[in-house]
Amino acid sequence: MYTLKTAIIGGDPHFGELMETFLEEYCPNVQVVGIATNVETAHHIFKKTKPDFVIVDIEFAGNTYFDILTKLKMDGGMDFQIIFILDDSQNHHIDELFRYLSIRYITKPVDPVLLVQAINSVHETYLIQNAGINELALQLDVVYRMLQGKRASGEGQIFLQLPRKVWEKVDFQDIIYLKSDSNVTEFHLIDGRILKAMQHIGYYSFLTNNYDFFRVEQGCIVNLKHLVRYESQERLIRMSNGAHLYASRQKDRELRSVFVNYLVSNLSYWTLKGFFLFLTKFYGIRPNFIFGS
């Protein structure tokens, strides 16, 4: 059997030792080429040993691993697969997000059986498709922006699992809205296509972490950049492709407040200054902060 090279990345030295012990006992076809607890060491290991996959503790990943991704992108990309180790107490949305993206992960305490299964999956993927991993790097880039709370506006891509085991990459900005259809989700795109993804819309709830996406009712998420009109009295939403959607009663007020926040978040400094000067002059409203000259 082909020997896989792995690096172990975690802030706690005991994490690396534990993983190495598991691998020696349960995965004789895996060679540990390095253990790192900081960015510099991890980057050095990646560049020198070129591992086939990396085991990463998500507690380490939250901030530091994004720095490593940035370094690797500057050096030309990432050509290894990843198994993440998640703390069992972590936010369940992260768990859902990882499951949706088909990113391999195991929750703590680590079950050696699940670790072996994840590594077998890495091995199978390596044999079948030792290419396209840089696409995963792009996807992980978006993931970590979300984990860090950097709610990117309109940036990023997702891979949709379509019927017949087909996967397609879609840019966020190309999505007009997505709508639940039983156990699948319809993605309505700007080019007129409707892609049927083989997951329930709940798998895509992470999209609402992005300023541009908003869930208007239980089975529908819209891209605000493609919303052209909202008639609040009827709760009617008109989208850029001509589609008519409806917001739930519970989402009506929230949607209207989102419009205000969305407007402000996209205004420039000078536009905001003029807006507040207008309020001061005509309505006597004075903001509780001062704009510089």
GROMACS .gro file of C-alpha atoms in nm:
model
  293
    1MET     CA    1   0.000   0.000   0.000
    2TYR     CA    2   0.117   0.352  -0.081
    3THR     CA    3   0.270   0.531   0.218
    4LEU     CA    4   0.104   0.863   0.296
    5LYS     CA    5   0.301   1.148   0.448
    6THR     CA    6   0.129   1.364   0.706
    7ALA     CA    7   0.204   1.667   0.919
    8ILE     CA    8   0.025   1.736   1.249
    9ILE     CA    9  -0.061   2.096   1.334
   10GLY     CA   10  -0.187   2.204   1.676
   11GLY     CA   11  -0.121   2.464   1.941
   12ASP     CA   12  -0.088   2.202   2.217
   13PRO     CA   13   0.223   1.977   2.192
   14HIS     CA   14   0.027   1.694   2.358
   15PHE     CA   15  -0.218   1.698   2.065
   16GLY     CA   16   0.062   1.619   1.820
   17GLU     CA   17   0.200   1.343   2.041
   18LEU     CA   18  -0.144   1.184   2.080
   19MET     CA   19  -0.211   1.190   1.705
   20GLU     CA   20   0.132   1.044   1.632
   21THR     CA   21   0.065   0.760   1.878
   22PHE     CA   22  -0.269   0.683   1.714
   23LEU     CA   23  -0.113   0.682   1.369
   24GLU     CA   24   0.171   0.451   1.470
   25GLU     CA   25  -0.074   0.203   1.621
   26TYR     CA   26  -0.364   0.213   1.376
   27CYS     CA   27  -0.222   0.348   1.048
   28PRO     CA   28   0.109   0.182   0.962
   29ASN     CA   29   0.091   0.319   0.607
   30VAL     CA   30   0.113   0.679   0.736
   31GLN     CA   31   0.447   0.849   0.797
   32VAL     CA   32   0.451   1.154   1.025
   33VAL     CA   33   0.693   1.402   0.865
   34GLY     CA   34   0.653   1.678   1.120
   35ILE     CA   35   0.463   1.824   1.416
   36ALA     CA   36   0.414   2.200   1.445
   37THR     CA   37   0.271   2.431   1.709
   38ASN     CA   38   0.323   2.764   1.529
   39VAL     CA   39   0.300   2.922   1.185
   40GLU     CA   40   0.671   2.929   1.106
   41THR     CA   41   0.730   2.562   1.187
   42ALA     CA   42   0.417   2.453   1.000
   43HIS     CA   43   0.511   2.649   0.690
   44HIS     CA   44   0.865   2.506   0.699
   45ILE     CA   45   0.729   2.149   0.726
   46PHE     CA   46   0.488   2.201   0.436
   47LYS     CA   47   0.754   2.343   0.207
   48LYS     CA   48   1.025   2.091   0.298
   49THR     CA   49   0.834   1.762   0.325
   50LYS     CA   50   0.528   1.819   0.096
   51PRO     CA   51   0.283   1.605   0.298
   52ASP     CA   52  -0.006   1.424   0.130
   53PHE     CA   53  -0.243   1.535   0.404
   54VAL     CA   54  -0.239   1.739   0.722
   55ILE     CA   55  -0.415   1.685   1.056
   56VAL     CA   56  -0.516   2.022   1.202
   57ASP     CA   57  -0.657   2.104   1.544
   58ILE     CA   58  -0.937   2.356   1.478
   59GLU     CA   59  -0.850   2.543   1.801
   60PHE     CA   60  -0.517   2.619   1.638
   61ALA     CA   61  -0.678   2.681   1.301
   62GLY     CA   62  -0.918   2.959   1.401
   63ASN     CA   63  -0.661   3.238   1.357
   64THR     CA   64  -0.319   3.091   1.293
   65TYR     CA   65  -0.404   2.847   1.017
   66PHE     CA   66  -0.544   3.127   0.804
   67ASP     CA   67  -0.200   3.287   0.819
   68ILE     CA   68  -0.050   2.961   0.694
   69LEU     CA   69  -0.297   2.948   0.404
   70THR     CA   70  -0.199   3.302   0.311
   71LYS     CA   71   0.169   3.212   0.311
   72LEU     CA   72   0.107   2.902   0.098
   73LYS     CA   73  -0.102   3.095  -0.154
   74MET     CA   74   0.180   3.347  -0.190
   75ASP     CA   75   0.417   3.056  -0.254
   76GLY     CA   76   0.198   2.908  -0.525
   77GLY     CA   77  -0.083   2.714  -0.360
   78MET     CA   78  -0.170   2.418  -0.143
   79ASP     CA   79  -0.133   2.062  -0.269
   80PHE     CA   80  -0.235   1.852   0.030
   81GLN     CA   81  -0.559   1.732   0.183
   82ILE     CA   82  -0.677   1.812   0.535
   83ILE     CA   83  -0.839   1.634   0.828
   84PHE     CA   84  -0.968   1.875   1.091
   85ILE     CA   85  -1.010   1.788   1.457
   86LEU     CA   86  -1.305   1.977   1.610
   87ASP     CA   87  -1.380   2.028   1.975
   88ASP     CA   88  -1.711   1.861   2.057
   89SER     CA   89  -1.829   2.183   2.224
   90GLN     CA   90  -1.777   2.394   1.911
   91ASN     CA   91  -2.059   2.576   1.740
   92HIS     CA   92  -2.284   2.329   1.558
   93HIS     CA   93  -2.294   2.562   1.255
   94ILE     CA   94  -1.925   2.488   1.199
   95ASP     CA   95  -2.007   2.118   1.216
   96GLU     CA   96  -2.286   2.164   0.957
   97LEU     CA   97  -2.060   2.372   0.736
   98PHE     CA   98  -1.784   2.113   0.734
   99ARG     CA   99  -2.031   1.834   0.660
  100TYR     CA  100  -2.179   2.032   0.373
  101LEU     CA  101  -1.839   2.112   0.221
  102SER     CA  102  -1.740   1.744   0.253
  103ILE     CA  103  -1.434   1.852   0.450
  104ARG     CA  104  -1.300   1.565   0.658
  105TYR     CA  105  -1.322   1.620   1.029
  106ILE     CA  106  -1.335   1.429   1.358
  107THR     CA  107  -1.465   1.558   1.689
  108LYS     CA  108  -1.278   1.527   2.019
  109PRO     CA  109  -1.215   1.298   2.194
  110VAL     CA  110  -1.068   1.141   1.881
  111ASP     CA  111  -1.199   0.794   1.800
  112PRO     CA  112  -0.918   0.594   1.634
  113VAL     CA  113  -1.175   0.411   1.418
  114LEU     CA  114  -1.301   0.740   1.274
  115LEU     CA  115  -0.944   0.859   1.226
  116VAL     CA  116  -0.865   0.546   1.023
  117GLN     CA  117  -1.180   0.598   0.813
  118ALA     CA  118  -1.083   0.959   0.740
  119ILE     CA  119  -0.730   0.856   0.637
  120ASN     CA  120  -0.866   0.579   0.415
  121SER     CA  121  -1.080   0.843   0.246
  122VAL     CA  122  -0.770   1.056   0.193
  123HIS     CA  123  -0.593   0.758   0.040
  124GLU     CA  124  -0.881   0.683  -0.197
  125THR     CA  125  -0.901   1.045  -0.308
  126TYR     CA  126  -0.526   1.054  -0.359
  127LEU     CA  127  -0.540   0.751  -0.589
  128ILE     CA  128  -0.842   0.870  -0.785
  129GLN     CA  129  -0.778   1.239  -0.811
  130ASN     CA  130  -0.442   1.386  -0.723
  131ALA     CA  131  -0.546   1.719  -0.870
  132GLY     CA  132  -0.779   2.007  -0.811
  133ILE     CA  133  -0.680   2.043  -0.447
  134ASN     CA  134  -0.618   2.412  -0.498
  135GLU     CA  135  -0.994   2.442  -0.545
  136LEU     CA  136  -1.027   2.313  -0.190
  137ALA     CA  137  -0.783   2.581  -0.079
  138LEU     CA  138  -1.014   2.847  -0.221
  139GLN     CA  139  -1.305   2.693  -0.037
  140LEU     CA  140  -1.112   2.676   0.289
  141ASP     CA  141  -1.024   3.041   0.241
  142VAL     CA  142  -1.396   3.123   0.255
  143VAL     CA  143  -1.446   2.890   0.552
  144TYR     CA  144  -1.181   3.063   0.758
  145ARG     CA  145  -1.309   3.407   0.674
  146MET     CA  146  -1.636   3.287   0.825
  147LEU     CA  147  -1.471   3.127   1.128
  148GLN     CA  148  -1.282   3.448   1.193
  149GLY     CA  149  -1.600   3.653   1.169
  150LYS     CA  150  -1.486   3.827   0.852
  151ARG     CA  151  -1.822   3.831   0.681
  152ALA     CA  152  -1.701   3.873   0.325
  153SER     CA  153  -1.940   4.061   0.103
  154GLY     CA  154  -2.003   3.869  -0.217
  155GLU     CA  155  -1.669   3.686  -0.210
  156GLY     CA  156  -1.604   3.318  -0.240
  157GLN     CA  157  -1.730   3.002  -0.401
  158ILE     CA  158  -1.905   2.684  -0.299
  159PHE     CA  159  -1.912   2.340  -0.455
  160LEU     CA  160  -2.259   2.201  -0.517
  161GLN     CA  161  -2.314   1.826  -0.524
  162LEU     CA  162  -2.549   1.766  -0.817
  163PRO     CA  163  -2.722   1.444  -0.931
  164ARG     CA  164  -2.512   1.160  -1.074
  165LYS     CA  165  -2.215   1.243  -0.849
  166VAL     CA  166  -2.138   1.569  -1.029
  167TRP     CA  167  -1.985   1.864  -0.843
  168GLU     CA  168  -1.993   2.221  -0.970
  169LYS     CA  169  -1.826   2.533  -0.836
  170VAL     CA  170  -2.051   2.838  -0.806
  171ASP     CA  171  -1.950   3.195  -0.718
  172PHE     CA  172  -2.153   3.359  -0.440
  173GLN     CA  173  -2.220   3.660  -0.661
  174ASP     CA  174  -2.380   3.439  -0.928
  175ILE     CA  175  -2.648   3.309  -0.690
  176ILE     CA  176  -2.978   3.498  -0.710
  177TYR     CA  177  -3.154   3.283  -0.453
  178LEU     CA  178  -3.182   2.925  -0.332
  179LYS     CA  179  -3.505   2.751  -0.253
  180SER     CA  180  -3.591   2.424  -0.084
  181ASP     CA  181  -3.753   2.154  -0.297
  182SER     CA  182  -3.824   1.859  -0.068
  183ASN     CA  183  -3.485   1.710   0.022
  184VAL     CA  184  -3.289   1.899  -0.244
  185THR     CA  185  -3.211   2.269  -0.290
  186GLU     CA  186  -3.258   2.468  -0.610
  187PHE     CA  187  -2.989   2.727  -0.683
  188HIS     CA  188  -3.118   2.997  -0.920
  189LEU     CA  189  -2.823   3.158  -1.100
  190ILE     CA  190  -2.774   3.479  -1.298
  191ASP     CA  191  -2.718   3.284  -1.621
  192GLY     CA  192  -3.071   3.143  -1.596
  193ARG     CA  193  -2.971   2.794  -1.486
  194ILE     CA  194  -3.131   2.616  -1.192
  195LEU     CA  195  -2.895   2.372  -1.024
  196LYS     CA  196  -3.042   2.106  -0.797
  197ALA     CA  197  -2.802   2.039  -0.512
  198MET     CA  198  -2.843   1.709  -0.330
  199GLN     CA  199  -2.864   1.855   0.020
  200HIS     CA  200  -3.143   2.010   0.223
  201ILE     CA  201  -3.138   2.390   0.240
  202GLY     CA  202  -3.031   2.365   0.605
  203TYR     CA  203  -2.686   2.263   0.484
  204TYR     CA  204  -2.650   2.605   0.322
  205SER     CA  205  -2.753   2.811   0.623
  206PHE     CA  206  -2.388   2.919   0.662
  207LEU     CA  207  -2.440   3.147   0.361
  208THR     CA  208  -2.633   3.386   0.586
  209ASN     CA  209  -2.303   3.456   0.766
  210ASN     CA  210  -2.234   3.664   0.456
  211TYR     CA  211  -2.384   4.015   0.452
  212ASP     CA  212  -2.535   3.954   0.109
  213PHE     CA  213  -2.749   3.651   0.195
  214PHE     CA  214  -3.067   3.654   0.400
  215ARG     CA  215  -3.319   3.380   0.483
  216VAL     CA  216  -3.660   3.528   0.397
  217GLU     CA  217  -3.850   3.220   0.510
  218GLN     CA  218  -3.771   2.868   0.622
  219GLY     CA  219  -3.718   2.731   0.272
  220CYS     CA  220  -3.565   3.028   0.089
  221ILE     CA  221  -3.240   3.229   0.109
  222VAL     CA  222  -3.192   3.533  -0.117
  223ASN     CA  223  -2.887   3.726  -0.232
  224LEU     CA  224  -2.963   4.088  -0.140
  225LYS     CA  225  -2.752   4.209  -0.432
  226HIS     CA  226  -3.016   4.061  -0.663
  227LEU     CA  227  -3.320   4.183  -0.470
  228VAL     CA  228  -3.472   4.473  -0.666
  229ARG     CA  229  -3.797   4.547  -0.482
  230TYR     CA  230  -3.971   4.459  -0.156
  231GLU     CA  231  -4.340   4.533  -0.105
  232SER     CA  232  -4.368   4.508   0.269
  233GLN     CA  233  -4.747   4.517   0.291
  234GLU     CA  234  -4.775   4.195   0.089
  235ARG     CA  235  -4.425   4.079   0.192
  236LEU     CA  236  -4.356   4.035  -0.181
  237ILE     CA  237  -3.993   4.012  -0.295
  238ARG     CA  238  -3.898   4.080  -0.657
  239MET     CA  239  -3.564   3.942  -0.770
  240SER     CA  240  -3.342   4.051  -1.060
  241ASN     CA  241  -3.443   3.747  -1.267
  242GLY     CA  242  -3.812   3.835  -1.239
  243ALA     CA  243  -3.887   3.580  -0.968
  244HIS     CA  244  -4.151   3.667  -0.707
  245LEU     CA  245  -4.082   3.536  -0.358
  246TYR     CA  246  -4.246   3.596  -0.022
  247ALA     CA  247  -4.104   3.671   0.321
  248SER     CA  248  -4.258   3.511   0.627
  249ARG     CA  249  -4.432   3.729   0.885
  250GLN     CA  250  -4.149   3.664   1.129
  251LYS     CA  251  -3.887   3.777   0.875
  252ASP     CA  252  -4.065   4.090   0.750
  253ARG     CA  253  -3.942   4.334   1.016
  254GLU     CA  254  -3.597   4.176   1.024
  255LEU     CA  255  -3.570   4.208   0.647
  256ARG     CA  256  -3.658   4.577   0.659
  257SER     CA  257  -3.393   4.639   0.925
  258VAL     CA  258  -3.143   4.447   0.713
  259PHE     CA  259  -3.205   4.689   0.427
  260VAL     CA  260  -3.094   4.980   0.647
  261ASN     CA  261  -2.785   4.796   0.773
  262TYR     CA  262  -2.706   4.677   0.420
  263LEU     CA  263  -2.730   5.033   0.289
  264VAL     CA  264  -2.506   5.174   0.558
  265SER     CA  265  -2.249   4.895   0.519
  266ASN     CA  266  -2.214   4.978   0.148
  267LEU     CA  267  -2.197   5.358   0.183
  268SER     CA  268  -1.869   5.543   0.155
  269TYR     CA  269  -1.737   5.779   0.422
  270TRP     CA  270  -1.837   6.086   0.224
  271THR     CA  271  -2.185   5.954   0.152
  272LEU     CA  272  -2.236   5.886   0.523
  273LYS     CA  273  -2.110   6.232   0.612
  274GLY     CA  274  -2.356   6.391   0.372
  275PHE     CA  275  -2.637   6.170   0.502
  276PHE     CA  276  -2.583   6.275   0.863
  277LEU     CA  277  -2.544   6.642   0.770
  278PHE     CA  278  -2.879   6.614   0.592
  279LEU     CA  279  -3.039   6.468   0.906
  280THR     CA  280  -2.889   6.747   1.116
  281LYS     CA  281  -3.003   7.028   0.887
  282PHE     CA  282  -3.356   6.918   0.803
  283TYR     CA  283  -3.458   6.706   1.102
  284GLY     CA  284  -3.250   6.842   1.385
  285ILE     CA  285  -3.098   6.499   1.444
  286ARG     CA  286  -2.740   6.513   1.566
  287PRO     CA  287  -2.522   6.201   1.555
  288ASN     CA  288  -2.333   6.118   1.874
  289PHE     CA  289  -2.000   6.129   1.688
  290ILE     CA  290  -1.812   6.392   1.488
  291PHE     CA  291  -1.700   6.372   1.126
  292GLY     CA  292  -1.362   6.524   1.051
  293SER     CA  293  -1.331   6.804   0.800
   0.00000   0.00000   0.00000
